[in-house]
CSV table of C-alpha atoms in Angstrom, one decimal:
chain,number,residue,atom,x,y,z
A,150,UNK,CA,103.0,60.2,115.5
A,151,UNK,CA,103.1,56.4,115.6
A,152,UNK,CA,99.4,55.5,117.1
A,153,UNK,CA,96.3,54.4,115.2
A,154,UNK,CA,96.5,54.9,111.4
A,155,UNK,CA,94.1,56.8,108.9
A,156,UNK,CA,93.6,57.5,105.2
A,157,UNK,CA,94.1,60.8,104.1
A,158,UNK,CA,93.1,61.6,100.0
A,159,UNK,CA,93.6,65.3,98.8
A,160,UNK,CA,91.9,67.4,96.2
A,161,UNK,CA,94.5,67.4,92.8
A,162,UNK,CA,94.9,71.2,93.4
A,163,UNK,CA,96.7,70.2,96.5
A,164,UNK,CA,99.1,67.2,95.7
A,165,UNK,CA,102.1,70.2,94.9
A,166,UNK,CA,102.5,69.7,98.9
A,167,UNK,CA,102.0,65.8,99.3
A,168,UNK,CA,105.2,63.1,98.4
A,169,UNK,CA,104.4,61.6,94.6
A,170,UNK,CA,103.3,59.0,96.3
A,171,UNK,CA,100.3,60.4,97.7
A,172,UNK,CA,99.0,61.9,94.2
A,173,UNK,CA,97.5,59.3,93.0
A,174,UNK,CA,95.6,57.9,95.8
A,175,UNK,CA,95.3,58.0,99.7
A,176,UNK,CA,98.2,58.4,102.2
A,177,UNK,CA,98.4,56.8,105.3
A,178,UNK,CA,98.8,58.9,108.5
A,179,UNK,CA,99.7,57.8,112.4
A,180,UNK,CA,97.7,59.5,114.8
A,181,UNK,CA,97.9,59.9,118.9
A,182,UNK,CA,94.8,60.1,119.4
A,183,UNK,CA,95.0,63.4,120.7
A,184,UNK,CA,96.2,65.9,118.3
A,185,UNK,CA,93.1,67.3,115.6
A,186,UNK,CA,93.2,66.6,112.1
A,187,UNK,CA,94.6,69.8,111.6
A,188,UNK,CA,97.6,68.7,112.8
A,189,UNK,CA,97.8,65.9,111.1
A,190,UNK,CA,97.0,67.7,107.4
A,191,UNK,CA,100.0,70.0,108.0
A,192,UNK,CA,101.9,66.8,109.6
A,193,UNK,CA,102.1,65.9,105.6
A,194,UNK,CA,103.0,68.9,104.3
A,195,UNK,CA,99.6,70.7,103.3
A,196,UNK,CA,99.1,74.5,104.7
A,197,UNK,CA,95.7,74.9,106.2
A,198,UNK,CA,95.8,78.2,104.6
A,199,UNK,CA,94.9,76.0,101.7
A,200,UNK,CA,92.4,73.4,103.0
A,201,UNK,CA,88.6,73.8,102.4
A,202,UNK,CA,85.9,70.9,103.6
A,203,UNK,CA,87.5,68.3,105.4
A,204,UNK,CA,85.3,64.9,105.2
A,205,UNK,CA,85.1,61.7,107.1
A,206,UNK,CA,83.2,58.9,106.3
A,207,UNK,CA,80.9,60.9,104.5
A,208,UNK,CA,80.8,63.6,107.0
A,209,UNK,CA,82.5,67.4,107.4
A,210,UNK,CA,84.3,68.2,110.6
A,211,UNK,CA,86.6,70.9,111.4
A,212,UNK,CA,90.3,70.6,111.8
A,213,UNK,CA,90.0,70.3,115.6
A,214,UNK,CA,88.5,67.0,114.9
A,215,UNK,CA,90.8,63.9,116.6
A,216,UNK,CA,90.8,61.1,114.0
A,217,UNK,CA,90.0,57.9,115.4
A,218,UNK,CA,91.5,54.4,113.7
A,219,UNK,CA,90.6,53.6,110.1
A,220,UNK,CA,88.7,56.7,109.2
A,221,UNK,CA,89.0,57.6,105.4
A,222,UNK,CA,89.6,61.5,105.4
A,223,UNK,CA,89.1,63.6,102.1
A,224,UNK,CA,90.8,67.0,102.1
A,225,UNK,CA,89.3,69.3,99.5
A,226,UNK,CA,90.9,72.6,98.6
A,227,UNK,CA,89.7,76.1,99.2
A,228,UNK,CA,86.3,77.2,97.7
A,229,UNK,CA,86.5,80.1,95.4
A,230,UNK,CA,85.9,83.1,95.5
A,231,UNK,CA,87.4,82.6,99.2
A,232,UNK,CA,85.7,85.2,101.8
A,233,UNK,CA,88.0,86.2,104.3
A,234,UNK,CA,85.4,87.8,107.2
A,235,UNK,CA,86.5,90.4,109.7
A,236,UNK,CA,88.7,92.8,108.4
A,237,UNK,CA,88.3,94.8,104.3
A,238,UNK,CA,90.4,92.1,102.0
A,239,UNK,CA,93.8,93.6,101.9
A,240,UNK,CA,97.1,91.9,101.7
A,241,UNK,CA,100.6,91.6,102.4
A,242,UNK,CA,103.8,90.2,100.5
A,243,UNK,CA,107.0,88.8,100.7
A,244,UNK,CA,110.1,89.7,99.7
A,245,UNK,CA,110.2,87.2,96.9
A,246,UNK,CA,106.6,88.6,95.4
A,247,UNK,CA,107.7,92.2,94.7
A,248,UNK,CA,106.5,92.0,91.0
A,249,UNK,CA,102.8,90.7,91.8
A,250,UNK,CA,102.7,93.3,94.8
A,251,UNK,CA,103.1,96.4,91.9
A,252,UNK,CA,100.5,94.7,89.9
A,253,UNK,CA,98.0,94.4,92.7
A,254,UNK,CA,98.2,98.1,93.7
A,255,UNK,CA,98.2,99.2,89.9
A,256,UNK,CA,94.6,97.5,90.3
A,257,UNK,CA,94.0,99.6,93.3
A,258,UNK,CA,93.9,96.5,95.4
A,259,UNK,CA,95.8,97.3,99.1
A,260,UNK,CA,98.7,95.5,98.9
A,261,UNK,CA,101.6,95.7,101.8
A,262,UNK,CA,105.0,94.4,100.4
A,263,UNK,CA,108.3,93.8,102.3
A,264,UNK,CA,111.3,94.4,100.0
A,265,UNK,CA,113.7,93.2,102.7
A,266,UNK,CA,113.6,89.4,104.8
A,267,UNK,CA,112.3,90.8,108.0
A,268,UNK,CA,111.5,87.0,108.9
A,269,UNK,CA,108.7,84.6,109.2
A,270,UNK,CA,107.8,85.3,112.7
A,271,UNK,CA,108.0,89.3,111.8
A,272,UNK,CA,106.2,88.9,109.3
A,273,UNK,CA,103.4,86.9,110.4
A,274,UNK,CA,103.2,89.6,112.8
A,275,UNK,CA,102.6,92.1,110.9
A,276,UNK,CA,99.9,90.1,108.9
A,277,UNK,CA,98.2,89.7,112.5
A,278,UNK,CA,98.3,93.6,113.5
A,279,UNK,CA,97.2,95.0,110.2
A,280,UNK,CA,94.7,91.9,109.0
A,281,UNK,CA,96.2,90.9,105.9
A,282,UNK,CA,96.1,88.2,104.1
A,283,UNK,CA,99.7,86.7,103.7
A,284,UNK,CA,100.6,85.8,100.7
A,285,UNK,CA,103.9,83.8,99.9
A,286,UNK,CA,105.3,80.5,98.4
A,287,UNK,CA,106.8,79.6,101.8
A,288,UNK,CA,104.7,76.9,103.3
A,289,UNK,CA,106.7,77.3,106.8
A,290,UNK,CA,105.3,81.1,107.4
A,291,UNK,CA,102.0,79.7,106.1
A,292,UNK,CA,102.0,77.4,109.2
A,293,UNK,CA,102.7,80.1,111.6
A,294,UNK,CA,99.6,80.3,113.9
A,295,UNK,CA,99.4,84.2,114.4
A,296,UNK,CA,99.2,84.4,110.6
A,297,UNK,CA,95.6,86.8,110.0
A,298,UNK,CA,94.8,84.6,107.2
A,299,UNK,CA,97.3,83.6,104.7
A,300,UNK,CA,97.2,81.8,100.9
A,301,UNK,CA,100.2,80.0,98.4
A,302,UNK,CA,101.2,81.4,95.7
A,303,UNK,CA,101.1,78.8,93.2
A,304,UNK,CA,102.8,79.9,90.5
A,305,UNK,CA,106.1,81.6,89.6
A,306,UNK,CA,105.0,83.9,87.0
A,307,UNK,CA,104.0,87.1,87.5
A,308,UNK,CA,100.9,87.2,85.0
A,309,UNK,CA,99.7,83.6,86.5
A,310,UNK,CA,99.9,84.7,90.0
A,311,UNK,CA,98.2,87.8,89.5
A,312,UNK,CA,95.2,85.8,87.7
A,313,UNK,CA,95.4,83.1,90.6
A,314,UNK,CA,95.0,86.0,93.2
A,315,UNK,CA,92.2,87.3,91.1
A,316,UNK,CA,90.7,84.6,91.2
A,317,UNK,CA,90.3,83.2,94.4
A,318,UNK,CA,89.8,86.7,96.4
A,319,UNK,CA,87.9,88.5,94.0
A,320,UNK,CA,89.1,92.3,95.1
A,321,UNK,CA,87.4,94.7,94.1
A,322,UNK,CA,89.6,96.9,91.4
A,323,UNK,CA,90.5,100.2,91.1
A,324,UNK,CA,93.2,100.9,89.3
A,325,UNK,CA,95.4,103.6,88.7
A,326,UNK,CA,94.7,104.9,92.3
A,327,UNK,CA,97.5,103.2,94.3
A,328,UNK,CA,101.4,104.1,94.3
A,329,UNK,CA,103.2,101.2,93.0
A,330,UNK,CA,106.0,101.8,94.9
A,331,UNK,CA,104.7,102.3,98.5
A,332,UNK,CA,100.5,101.6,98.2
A,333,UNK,CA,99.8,104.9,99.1
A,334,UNK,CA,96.7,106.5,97.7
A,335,UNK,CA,97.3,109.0,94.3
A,336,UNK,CA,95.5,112.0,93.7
A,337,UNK,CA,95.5,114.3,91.0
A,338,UNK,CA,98.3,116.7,90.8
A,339,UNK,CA,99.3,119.8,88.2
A,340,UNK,CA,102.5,120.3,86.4
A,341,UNK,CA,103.9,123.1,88.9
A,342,UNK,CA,103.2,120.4,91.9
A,343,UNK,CA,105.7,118.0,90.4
A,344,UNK,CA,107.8,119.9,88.7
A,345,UNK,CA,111.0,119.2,91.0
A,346,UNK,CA,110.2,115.0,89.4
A,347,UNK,CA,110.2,115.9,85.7
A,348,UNK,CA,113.3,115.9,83.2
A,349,UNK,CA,112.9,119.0,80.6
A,350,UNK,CA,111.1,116.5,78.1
A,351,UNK,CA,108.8,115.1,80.3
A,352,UNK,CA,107.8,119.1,81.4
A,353,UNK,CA,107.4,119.5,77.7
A,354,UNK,CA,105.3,116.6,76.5
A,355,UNK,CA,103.4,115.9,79.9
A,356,UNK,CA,99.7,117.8,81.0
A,357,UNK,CA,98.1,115.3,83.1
A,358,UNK,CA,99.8,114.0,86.8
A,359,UNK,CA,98.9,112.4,90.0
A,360,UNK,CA,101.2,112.0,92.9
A,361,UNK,CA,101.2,109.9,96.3
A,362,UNK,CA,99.7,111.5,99.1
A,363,UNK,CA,102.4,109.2,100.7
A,364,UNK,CA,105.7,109.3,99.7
A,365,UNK,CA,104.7,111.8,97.2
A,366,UNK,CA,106.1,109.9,93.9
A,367,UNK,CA,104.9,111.6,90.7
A,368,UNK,CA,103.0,109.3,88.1
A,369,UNK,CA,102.2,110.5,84.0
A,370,UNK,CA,101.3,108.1,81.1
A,371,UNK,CA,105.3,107.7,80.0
A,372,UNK,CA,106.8,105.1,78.2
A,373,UNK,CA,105.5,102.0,79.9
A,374,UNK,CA,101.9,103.2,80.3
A,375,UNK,CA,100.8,100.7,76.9
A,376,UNK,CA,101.9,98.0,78.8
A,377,UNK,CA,100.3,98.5,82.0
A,378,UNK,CA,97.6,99.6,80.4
A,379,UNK,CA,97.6,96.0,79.0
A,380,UNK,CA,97.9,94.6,82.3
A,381,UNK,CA,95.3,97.1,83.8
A,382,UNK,CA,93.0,95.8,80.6
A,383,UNK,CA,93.1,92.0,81.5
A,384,UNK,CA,92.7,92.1,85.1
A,385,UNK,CA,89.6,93.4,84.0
A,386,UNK,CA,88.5,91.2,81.5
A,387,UNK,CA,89.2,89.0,84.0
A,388,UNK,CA,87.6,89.8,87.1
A,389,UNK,CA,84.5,90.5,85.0
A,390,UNK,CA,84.1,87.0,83.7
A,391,UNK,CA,85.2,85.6,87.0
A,392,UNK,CA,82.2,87.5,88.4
A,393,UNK,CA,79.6,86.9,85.8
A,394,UNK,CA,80.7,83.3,85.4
């Protein structure tokens, strides 16, 4: 684009997309006078997975809006809790998100995870025909129009990710009712039904199962079950103060 020019300024939460120089200020941006602001948003590196009110000269427009010379444009980010209409929330994750995808369906929250590269455009897809909200740190398959909906992951870390996801969606939480390994739903199982899982100490020490109606995985409170538990217990605390606050 090398038309008329306008000033773009974006929210803080967004300037991890926009060049340094655009942080502490506005950016200027060529137009053509045909293509929307959209366009022009993701034209400097912002996902519109991650764009809220746009403003111009005081006013909101949509992202179909074609900017005309000189306008001053403010790009705010997503309002939270962010609704996603037309389909329950549920979600789907890349390859490179397999330890936040665990966590969500440990909370019960329906959570789709790829642990193989399938590809941008396959995955996208596949956010498209099951409506889920894709979630990944790659802004390129967050650009992909068939996306369903989609949202950055911000963070690297696990237990900040989680809270961010938390955060802005709001699932509801039920945990312990998800397999963690292929987000099928548990139910409660007895000993004799999972017996062919369990080592001689587990069989021993062990009363209380469940087991995927999926795959058909066997879960017991073993070794690890303190610190899920711990997990389980601030998600909690978490959503419940993100809910009453």
């Amino acid at each position: 684009m090398n038309g008329p020019e306008i000033h773009v300024e974006f929210a803080p939460e967004l300037h991890v997309f926009v060049p340094r120089a655009g942080r502490t200020g506005t950016v200027p941006a060529a137009t053509d006078g045909v293509a929307g602001l959209g366009h022009v948003i993701e034209s400097l590196g912002v996902p519109l997975t991650e764009v809220g009110a746009l403003v111009v000269d005081g006013r909101e427009v949509p992202v179909s809006h074609v900017p005309a010379a000189g306008e001053s444009v403010t790009v705010r980010t997503v309002a939270r809790p962010q609704e996603v209409p037309g389909a329950p929330l549920r979600f789907l994750l890349d390859v490179h998100l397999g330890t936040l995808a665990r966590r969500l369906r440990l909370l019960g929250v329906d959570t789709a995870y790829e642990s193989t590269d399938i590809g941008d455009p396959a995955l996208a897809a596949l956010s498209a025909a099951e409506q889920r909200v894709m979630l990944s740190r790659d802004r390129g398959l967050l650009r992909r129009r068939e996306l369903w909906a989609g949202a950055f992951v911000y963070s690297t870390r696990p237990e900040e990710q989680l809270r961010d996801v938390l955060d802005r969606f709001r699932p509801v939480l039920l945990p312990w009712t998800r397999c963690t390994a292929c987000n099928g739903v548990l139910r409660k199982a007895t000993k004799d039904e999972v017996a062919d899982q369990l080592k001689h100490g587990t069989h021993a020490t062990y009363d209380v199962f469940a087991q995927c109606t999926t795959c058909g995985r066997a879960y017991w409170k073993g070794a690890h079950h303190e610190q899920l538990e711990l997990i389980v217990e601030e998600a909690m605390r978490f959503g419940s103060s993100a809910v009453d606050g």
